[in-house]
Coordinates of C-alpha atoms in Angstrom, one line a residue:
Chain V
M1 CA -41.3 -42.6 -94.4
T2 CA -41.1 -38.8 -94.3
E3 CA -38.2 -38.7 -96.8
S4 CA -40.8 -40.0 -99.3
L5 CA -42.5 -36.4 -98.7
A6 CA -39.3 -34.5 -99.5
A7 CA -38.1 -36.2 -102.6
L8 CA -39.3 -34.1 -105.4
S9 CA -41.4 -32.0 -103.2
D10 CA -40.0 -28.9 -105.4
I11 CA -42.0 -30.5 -108.5
P12 CA -45.9 -30.3 -108.7
P13 CA -47.4 -33.7 -108.9
G14 CA -48.1 -34.7 -112.5
A15 CA -45.4 -32.5 -113.9
L16 CA -43.2 -35.0 -115.1
P17 CA -45.6 -38.1 -116.0
S18 CA -42.5 -39.7 -117.5
V19 CA -40.6 -39.9 -114.5
H20 CA -41.3 -43.5 -113.4
R21 CA -40.8 -44.5 -109.8
V22 CA -42.2 -47.0 -107.6
E23 CA -44.6 -44.7 -106.3
N24 CA -46.1 -43.9 -109.5
T25 CA -45.5 -46.9 -111.6
P26 CA -46.5 -50.0 -109.7
A27 CA -44.3 -53.6 -110.4
E28 CA -47.6 -54.6 -112.6
E29 CA -46.8 -51.7 -114.8
A30 CA -43.3 -51.6 -114.6
H31 CA -42.5 -55.0 -115.2
P32 CA -44.0 -55.1 -118.8
M33 CA -42.5 -51.7 -119.7
I34 CA -39.2 -53.0 -119.1
A35 CA -39.7 -56.2 -120.5
E36 CA -40.7 -54.6 -123.9
M37 CA -37.3 -52.5 -123.5
V38 CA -35.3 -55.8 -123.5
H39 CA -34.5 -57.3 -127.2
A40 CA -32.7 -60.1 -128.6
V41 CA -30.7 -57.9 -131.1
Y42 CA -30.2 -54.2 -131.1
P43 CA -29.3 -52.2 -134.5
H44 CA -26.0 -50.9 -134.6
D45 CA -26.8 -47.3 -135.0
E46 CA -28.7 -47.5 -131.7
I47 CA -25.9 -48.9 -129.8
Y48 CA -22.9 -47.0 -131.6
G49 CA -24.6 -44.4 -133.4
D50 CA -24.4 -41.3 -130.7
Y51 CA -21.8 -42.8 -128.5
C52 CA -18.9 -45.3 -129.1
T53 CA -18.4 -47.0 -125.8
L54 CA -16.7 -50.4 -124.9
Q55 CA -15.2 -51.7 -121.8
G56 CA -12.9 -54.6 -121.1
Y57 CA -11.0 -56.3 -118.4
V58 CA -7.0 -56.2 -118.4
A59 CA -5.2 -58.8 -116.0
A60 CA -2.8 -56.1 -114.6
P61 CA -2.9 -54.0 -111.8
P62 CA -5.2 -50.9 -112.2
R63 CA -2.8 -48.0 -110.9
Q64 CA -0.2 -49.3 -113.3
V65 CA -2.5 -49.4 -116.1
Y66 CA -3.9 -46.1 -115.3
D67 CA -0.1 -44.6 -114.8
Y68 CA 1.0 -46.0 -118.4
L69 CA -2.4 -44.7 -120.1
A70 CA -1.7 -41.3 -118.4
H71 CA 1.3 -40.9 -120.7
T72 CA 0.4 -39.4 -123.8
R73 CA 3.1 -41.5 -125.8
S74 CA 1.4 -44.9 -124.8
L75 CA -0.7 -43.8 -127.5
E76 CA 2.1 -44.9 -130.0
E77 CA 2.2 -48.3 -128.5
W78 CA -1.3 -49.2 -128.1
T79 CA -3.3 -47.2 -131.1
F80 CA -3.6 -48.4 -134.3
S81 CA -2.1 -45.5 -136.2
L82 CA -1.0 -42.3 -133.8
R83 CA 2.7 -42.0 -133.5
G84 CA 5.5 -39.9 -133.4
F85 CA 4.4 -37.3 -130.7
T86 CA 6.3 -34.7 -129.4
E87 CA 5.4 -31.8 -126.6
I88 CA 5.2 -28.5 -128.3
G89 CA 3.7 -26.6 -125.7
D90 CA 4.3 -26.1 -121.9
D91 CA 0.7 -26.8 -121.2
G92 CA 1.0 -30.3 -122.7
L93 CA 0.1 -30.2 -125.9
W94 CA 1.5 -32.8 -128.0
L95 CA 1.8 -33.1 -131.8
G96 CA 1.9 -36.3 -133.5
K97 CA 1.0 -38.1 -136.8
D98 CA -2.3 -40.2 -137.5
L99 CA -1.3 -42.7 -139.9
L100 CA -4.8 -43.5 -141.1
G101 CA -6.0 -43.1 -144.5
D102 CA -3.7 -41.2 -146.6
G103 CA -1.5 -40.8 -143.7
D104 CA 0.8 -37.8 -142.7
T105 CA -2.2 -36.0 -140.9
D106 CA -1.0 -33.9 -137.9
I107 CA -3.0 -34.8 -134.9
Y108 CA -2.7 -32.8 -131.6
A109 CA -3.2 -34.0 -128.2
R110 CA -3.5 -33.0 -124.6
T111 CA -4.0 -35.5 -121.9
R112 CA -6.0 -34.7 -118.7
A113 CA -5.6 -37.5 -116.2
C114 CA -7.1 -37.7 -112.8
P115 CA -5.2 -40.0 -110.5
E116 CA -8.0 -40.0 -107.7
A117 CA -10.8 -41.0 -110.1
M118 CA -8.2 -42.8 -112.4
T119 CA -10.0 -41.1 -115.6
V120 CA -7.7 -40.3 -118.6
D121 CA -9.2 -38.2 -120.9
Y122 CA -7.4 -37.5 -124.6
H123 CA -8.2 -34.3 -126.0
C124 CA -7.2 -34.5 -129.4
A125 CA -7.7 -33.0 -133.0
W126 CA -6.8 -33.5 -136.7
D127 CA -4.9 -30.7 -138.3
Q128 CA -5.1 -28.1 -135.5
G129 CA -4.2 -27.9 -131.8
E130 CA -6.7 -24.7 -130.7
H131 CA -9.7 -26.7 -130.6
L132 CA -9.3 -29.9 -129.3
W133 CA -12.9 -31.7 -130.0
M134 CA -12.1 -35.5 -130.5
I135 CA -12.2 -36.4 -126.7
Y136 CA -11.6 -40.1 -125.7
L137 CA -12.9 -40.1 -122.2
M138 CA -11.1 -43.5 -120.5
R139 CA -11.3 -44.7 -116.9
V140 CA -9.6 -47.5 -115.3
V141 CA -11.3 -49.0 -112.6
D142 CA -10.0 -51.7 -109.7
A143 CA -11.3 -55.2 -111.0
Q144 CA -11.2 -56.4 -107.5
L145 CA -14.0 -54.0 -106.3
V146 CA -16.2 -54.5 -109.4
L147 CA -15.4 -58.1 -110.7
D148 CA -14.2 -59.9 -107.6
K149 CA -10.5 -60.6 -109.0
P150 CA -7.3 -58.9 -109.3
G151 CA -6.7 -56.5 -112.4
S152 CA -8.3 -53.7 -114.3
V153 CA -11.6 -52.7 -116.0
V154 CA -11.0 -50.3 -118.8
L155 CA -14.0 -47.8 -119.7
W156 CA -14.0 -45.8 -122.8
T157 CA -16.3 -43.7 -124.7
N158 CA -16.1 -41.3 -127.4
C159 CA -19.0 -39.0 -128.1
H160 CA -20.4 -38.3 -131.5
H161 CA -19.1 -34.6 -131.7
P162 CA -20.9 -32.9 -134.7
F163 CA -17.4 -32.0 -136.0
Y164 CA -17.2 -35.8 -136.9
D165 CA -19.6 -35.1 -139.6
R166 CA -18.1 -31.7 -140.9
N167 CA -14.7 -30.7 -140.5
P168 CA -14.9 -27.4 -138.9
F169 CA -11.5 -26.2 -140.3
P170 CA -11.2 -27.7 -143.8
E171 CA -8.7 -24.9 -144.4
K172 CA -6.0 -26.8 -142.3
A173 CA -6.5 -30.1 -143.8
L174 CA -3.4 -31.4 -145.8
A175 CA -3.6 -30.5 -149.5
G176 CA -5.5 -33.2 -151.5
R177 CA -6.4 -35.4 -148.6
E178 CA -9.5 -37.1 -149.1
V179 CA -10.4 -38.6 -145.9
W180 CA -12.0 -37.2 -142.8
V181 CA -11.8 -38.7 -139.3
G182 CA -15.7 -38.7 -138.9
D183 CA -15.6 -40.8 -142.0
Y184 CA -14.7 -43.4 -139.6
W185 CA -17.3 -42.9 -137.1
D186 CA -19.2 -46.2 -138.2
V187 CA -16.1 -48.2 -137.7
F188 CA -15.3 -46.5 -134.1
H189 CA -16.4 -49.1 -132.3
P190 CA -14.4 -52.5 -134.2
G191 CA -11.5 -49.9 -134.3
H192 CA -11.4 -49.2 -130.6
E193 CA -12.2 -53.0 -129.8
L194 CA -9.1 -53.6 -131.8
E195 CA -7.1 -51.1 -130.0
L196 CA -8.3 -51.9 -126.5
E197 CA -7.2 -55.4 -127.3
N198 CA -4.0 -54.2 -128.1
L199 CA -3.6 -52.2 -124.8
T200 CA -4.8 -55.5 -123.0
Q201 CA -2.2 -57.6 -124.6
I202 CA 0.6 -55.1 -123.8
C203 CA -0.3 -54.5 -120.4
E204 CA -0.7 -58.5 -119.6
Y205 CA 2.4 -59.3 -121.4
R206 CA 4.3 -56.8 -119.5
H207 CA 2.5 -57.5 -116.4
S208 CA 2.9 -61.3 -116.4
R209 CA 7.0 -61.0 -117.3
G210 CA 7.5 -58.6 -114.1
L211 CA 8.5 -55.7 -116.7
P212 CA 7.3 -52.2 -116.2
L213 CA 4.0 -51.1 -117.6
T214 CA 5.4 -47.7 -118.5
P215 CA 8.7 -48.3 -120.2
D216 CA 11.4 -45.7 -119.9
W217 CA 11.1 -44.5 -123.3
L218 CA 7.8 -42.8 -122.4
Chain E
M1 CA 11.0 -42.0 -136.7
T2 CA 12.9 -43.1 -133.9
E3 CA 9.9 -43.3 -132.0
S4 CA 8.8 -46.5 -134.0
L5 CA 12.0 -47.9 -132.7
A6 CA 11.4 -47.4 -129.2
A7 CA 7.4 -48.2 -129.0
L8 CA 7.2 -51.9 -127.9
S9 CA 11.1 -52.3 -127.9
D10 CA 10.7 -54.5 -124.7
I11 CA 8.8 -56.8 -126.5
P12 CA 10.4 -59.2 -128.8
P13 CA 9.1 -58.8 -132.5
G14 CA 6.4 -61.5 -132.9
A15 CA 5.6 -62.1 -129.3
L16 CA 2.0 -60.6 -129.7
P17 CA 0.7 -61.2 -133.1
S18 CA -2.7 -60.5 -132.3
V19 CA -1.7 -56.8 -131.5
H20 CA -2.8 -54.9 -134.6
R21 CA -0.6 -51.7 -135.5
V22 CA -0.1 -50.1 -138.8
E23 CA 3.5 -51.3 -138.9
N24 CA 2.2 -55.0 -138.7
T25 CA -1.3 -54.6 -140.0
P26 CA -1.5 -52.8 -143.3
A27 CA -4.6 -51.2 -144.5
E28 CA -5.7 -53.8 -146.9
E29 CA -5.6 -56.2 -143.9
A30 CA -7.2 -53.9 -141.1
H31 CA -9.9 -52.8 -143.4
P32 CA -11.8 -56.3 -144.0
M33 CA -10.8 -57.2 -140.4
I34 CA -12.7 -54.1 -139.2
A35 CA -15.5 -54.5 -141.6
E36 CA -16.1 -57.8 -140.5
M37 CA -16.7 -56.6 -136.8
V38 CA -19.4 -54.5 -137.9
H39 CA -22.8 -56.0 -137.7
A40 CA -26.5 -54.9 -138.6
V41 CA -27.5 -55.9 -135.2
Y42 CA -25.8 -57.5 -132.0
P43 CA -27.4 -59.9 -129.5
H44 CA -28.4 -58.7 -126.0
D45 CA -25.8 -60.9 -124.3
E46 CA -22.7 -59.6 -126.2
I47 CA -23.9 -56.0 -125.6
Y48 CA -25.2 -56.3 -122.0
G49 CA -23.7 -59.6 -120.6
D50 CA -20.4 -58.6 -119.0
Y51 CA -21.2 -54.9 -118.3
C52 CA -24.5 -52.6 -118.4
T53 CA -23.3 -49.5 -119.7
L54 CA -25.4 -46.5 -120.9
Q55 CA -25.3 -42.7 -121.6
G56 CA -27.1 -40.1 -122.2
Y57 CA -27.5 -36.1 -122.7
V58 CA -28.8 -34.0 -120.1
A59 CA -29.7 -30.3 -120.8
A60 CA -28.3 -29.1 -117.7
P61 CA -24.9 -27.7 -116.3
P62 CA -22.4 -30.5 -115.7
R63 CA -20.8 -29.2 -112.3
Q64 CA -24.5 -28.9 -110.8
V65 CA -25.6 -32.4 -112.3
Y66 CA -22.3 -33.8 -110.6
D67 CA -23.0 -32.0 -107.3
Y68 CA -26.5 -33.4 -107.4
L69 CA -25.5 -37.3 -107.9
A70 CA -22.7 -37.0 -105.3
H71 CA -25.5 -36.5 -102.9
T72 CA -26.3 -40.1 -102.0
R73 CA -29.9 -39.3 -101.0
S74 CA -30.3 -38.1 -104.7
L75 CA -30.9 -41.9 -105.3
E76 CA -34.1 -41.3 -103.8
E77 CA -35.4 -39.1 -106.4
W78 CA -34.1 -40.4 -109.5
T79 CA -34.0 -44.3 -108.8
F80 CA -37.2 -46.5 -109.2
S81 CA -36.8 -48.2 -106.0
L82 CA -34.2 -46.9 -103.5
R83 CA -35.5 -45.0 -100.4
G84 CA -35.3 -43.6 -97.3
F85 CA -31.5 -43.6 -96.8
T86 CA -30.2 -42.3 -93.5
E87 CA -26.4 -42.1 -92.6
I88 CA -25.2 -44.7 -90.2
G89 CA -21.4 -44.2 -90.1
D90 CA -19.0 -41.5 -90.0
D91 CA -17.4 -43.2 -93.2
G92 CA -20.4 -42.2 -95.5
L93 CA -22.4 -45.3 -95.0
W94 CA -25.7 -44.9 -95.6
L95 CA -28.7 -47.3 -95.0
G96 CA -31.9 -47.5 -97.2
K97 CA -34.4 -49.7 -98.6
D98 CA -34.7 -50.9 -101.9
L99 CA -38.5 -51.3 -102.8
L100 CA -37.9 -53.6 -105.7
G101 CA -39.5 -57.2 -105.8
D102 CA -40.6 -58.1 -102.3
G103 CA -39.9 -54.9 -101.0
D104 CA -38.4 -53.7 -97.5
T105 CA -34.7 -55.1 -98.5
D106 CA -32.0 -53.2 -96.6
I107 CA -29.5 -51.7 -99.1
Y108 CA -26.3 -50.1 -97.9
A109 CA -24.5 -47.4 -99.9
R110 CA -21.2 -45.4 -99.7
T111 CA -20.8 -42.5 -102.4
R112 CA -17.0 -41.8 -103.5
A113 CA -17.1 -38.7 -105.9
C114 CA -14.5 -37.0 -107.1
P115 CA -14.9 -33.3 -108.1
E116 CA -12.0 -32.8 -110.4
A117 CA -12.9 -35.9 -112.7
M118 CA -16.7 -35.5 -111.9
T119 CA -17.1 -39.3 -111.4
V120 CA -19.6 -40.4 -108.8
D121 CA -19.5 -43.9 -107.6
Y122 CA -22.1 -45.4 -105.8
H123 CA -21.0 -48.7 -103.9
C124 CA -23.7 -50.6 -102.7
A125 CA -25.1 -54.0 -101.4
W126 CA -28.5 -55.6 -100.5
D127 CA -28.4 -57.1 -96.8
Q128 CA -24.9 -56.1 -95.4
G129 CA -22.8 -53.1 -95.4
E130 CA -19.4 -54.7 -95.0
H131 CA -18.5 -55.8 -98.7
L132 CA -20.1 -53.2 -100.8
W133 CA -20.1 -54.9 -104.0
M134 CA -22.7 -53.6 -106.3
I135 CA -20.7 -50.4 -107.5
Y136 CA -22.5 -48.0 -110.0
L137 CA -19.6 -46.1 -111.9
M138 CA -21.1 -43.0 -113.0
R139 CA -19.4 -39.7 -114.7
V140 CA -20.7 -36.4 -115.7
V141 CA -18.9 -35.0 -118.7
D142 CA -19.1 -31.4 -119.9
A143 CA -21.2 -31.5 -123.0
Q144 CA -19.9 -28.5 -124.7
L145 CA -16.4 -30.3 -124.9
V146 CA -17.6 -33.7 -126.3
L147 CA -21.0 -32.8 -128.1
D148 CA -20.5 -28.8 -129.0
K149 CA -23.4 -27.7 -126.9
P150 CA -24.4 -26.8 -123.1
G151 CA -25.4 -29.4 -120.8
S152 CA -23.9 -32.8 -119.7
V153 CA -23.2 -36.1 -120.4
V154 CA -23.8 -38.8 -118.2
L155 CA -21.9 -42.2 -118.4
W156 CA -22.9 -44.9 -116.3
T157 CA -21.6 -48.7 -115.9
N158 CA -21.9 -51.5 -113.9
C159 CA -19.9 -54.5 -114.1
H160 CA -21.3 -58.1 -113.8
H161 CA -20.1 -58.9 -110.6
P162 CA -20.3 -62.9 -109.6
F163 CA -22.1 -61.9 -106.7
Y164 CA -25.2 -61.1 -108.8
D165 CA -25.0 -64.7 -109.9
R166 CA -25.0 -66.0 -106.4
N167 CA -25.7 -64.5 -103.3
P168 CA -22.5 -64.7 -100.9
F169 CA -24.4 -64.0 -97.3
P170 CA -27.9 -65.7 -97.9
E171 CA -28.1 -65.7 -94.2
K172 CA -28.1 -62.0 -94.2
A173 CA -31.3 -62.0 -96.6
L174 CA -34.9 -61.1 -95.4
A175 CA -36.2 -64.2 -94.3
G176 CA -38.8 -65.5 -96.8
R177 CA -37.6 -63.1 -99.6
E178 CA -37.4 -65.0 -102.8
V179 CA -35.5 -62.6 -105.1
W180 CA -31.9 -61.8 -105.4
V181 CA -31.0 -58.5 -107.1
G182 CA -29.0 -60.4 -109.5
D183 CA -32.1 -62.1 -110.8
Y184 CA -32.6 -58.7 -112.5
W185 CA -29.1 -58.1 -114.2
D186 CA -30.8 -59.1 -117.8
V187 CA -33.1 -56.0 -117.3
F188 CA -30.6 -53.9 -115.7
H189 CA -30.1 -52.2 -119.1
P190 CA -33.8 -51.2 -119.6
G191 CA -34.0 -50.5 -115.8
H192 CA -31.3 -48.2 -115.7
E193 CA -32.5 -46.6 -119.0
L194 CA -35.8 -45.7 -117.1
E195 CA -33.5 -44.2 -114.3
L196 CA -31.5 -42.3 -116.2
E197 CA -34.6 -40.9 -118.0
N198 CA -35.6 -40.0 -114.7
L199 CA -32.3 -38.2 -113.7
T200 CA -32.6 -36.2 -117.2
Q201 CA -36.3 -35.3 -116.8
I202 CA -35.8 -34.1 -112.9
C203 CA -32.7 -32.2 -113.6
E204 CA -33.9 -30.4 -117.1
Y205 CA -37.4 -29.6 -115.0
R206 CA -35.2 -27.6 -112.5
H207 CA -32.9 -26.2 -114.7
S208 CA -35.2 -24.6 -117.1
R209 CA -37.1 -23.3 -114.1
G210 CA -34.2 -21.9 -112.4
L211 CA -34.6 -24.2 -109.3
P212 CA -31.6 -25.6 -107.6
L213 CA -30.8 -29.2 -109.2
T214 CA -29.9 -30.1 -105.6
P215 CA -33.0 -29.4 -103.5
D216 CA -32.5 -28.1 -99.7
W217 CA -33.8 -31.4 -98.3
L218 CA -30.7 -33.5 -99.8

C-alpha cells in the first residue's frame, strides 16, 4: 500500500511515540492497553468534570425537533428555569430570566442554528449580553441512520468554561445575590438530564397527538 | 409573566407529570431530586452502553482541524486501523481496509461535512457500501468560545446501532472471519480515546511547527 508511506510522512519516525497505530502498536500490545482503560465504574469528575455531555432518544421527527430547538423561546418550555425571553437586538439577542437560585437573574441568549447539520447552539450568559460564554452545544441526529428506527437522537455538550469557576463581571450581578451559575457545575449533568427528559416528553406528547412540535406562540 | 401562560398551553395541566419545571417543581423538591442523581461513580454500561461519546481539547486552530477531519483519508493517519482508502464513486464513497482483528476487512466510508457547523460525519460500514450504518458523528468547536483559550474542542459520538449486535449482511463477510465490528462495542470508548489522542498529537505537532494540518498527500 503506497498510502501507508504517505500517511504521516511529514512527521519523523519516533517523533510521536504516543501515537498508537496498527503499524507501531501490534494487537498483542494494543489489546491489554485498551483493556486497562476499561473500568467497572468511573468517578464523577472523570466523566463530568471538564465537559458535561449527555444524549438521548426522542420519538419525534428530527427535522421537527431541530426546528423547535432552533426557537430561542423553546427554552421557556423544556428548561427548568429559563423564562420570559424578549428579543432585544436585531442580531438575535434575547433577554430573559433564570429563575434558578434567588431568581430574577437576567440571562442573555443568542441562538445559532445550522439547518444542514441540525446543530443548535445557545450562546448565553448571566447578567450581561456582551460576552456570551455559557454555550449549550446541541445537535439533532436522524435516529433512522444511527439507531435504525424513526425519531431523533439529541446530543448536548457544555464545556467547563473558566468563568463557571469565577464570575468575570461581579459588578453586573444583582445586588445581594449569593449564587453564581458555576456553583451548579457539579449538578449540571443531572440538571441537564432532567431538562432533556422534559424536552423528550414535550416533543413525544405533541408528535404522538399530531400537534405541531413548534407551537404558534413561539 | 404572560409567557408562562403561553408555554405548554397546548398540553393539559397534569398530562406530563414527569416534566419538571420551576413552576411545578419548587427548589425544595428539585434539589434533593437532582442530588440523588449525582453519584460518586457510574457503571461502564450506564455511561458507554447506548452511546459512546468522548471529547477533548486540541491545541490547533478549529478551522484547520475541521478541514483536516473533513478529508476522508485523514482517517488513515489518526485512526488505529483504517488504511488504504480509494474513492470508488462520484458520490463521495471510499473503500479502504480495516486492519482490526483478522485484518483485510473492507470498510466503506462516505464523509458528510458541514463547514458552517464544523460537523464531520463518517458514514461507514464493514463489508458493503450500500447501507452505511456505522456513523461517527464528530464536531469541531472553537475553544476560544467554550474554554476561553485558542484551539479546538473535538466532540465525537457513536450510537449503539442494532447492527453492532448482529451482522445484517453475514454473506458479505470475508470467508472465515471470526470477528464482527460490534464485538468491540465495549471497548469503543478506550479505542476512540486512543484515536482522539492520536488526532490531538498529530494536529498539535503540525500546528506547533508551522506545518499544514492537512498534508499534500490527502
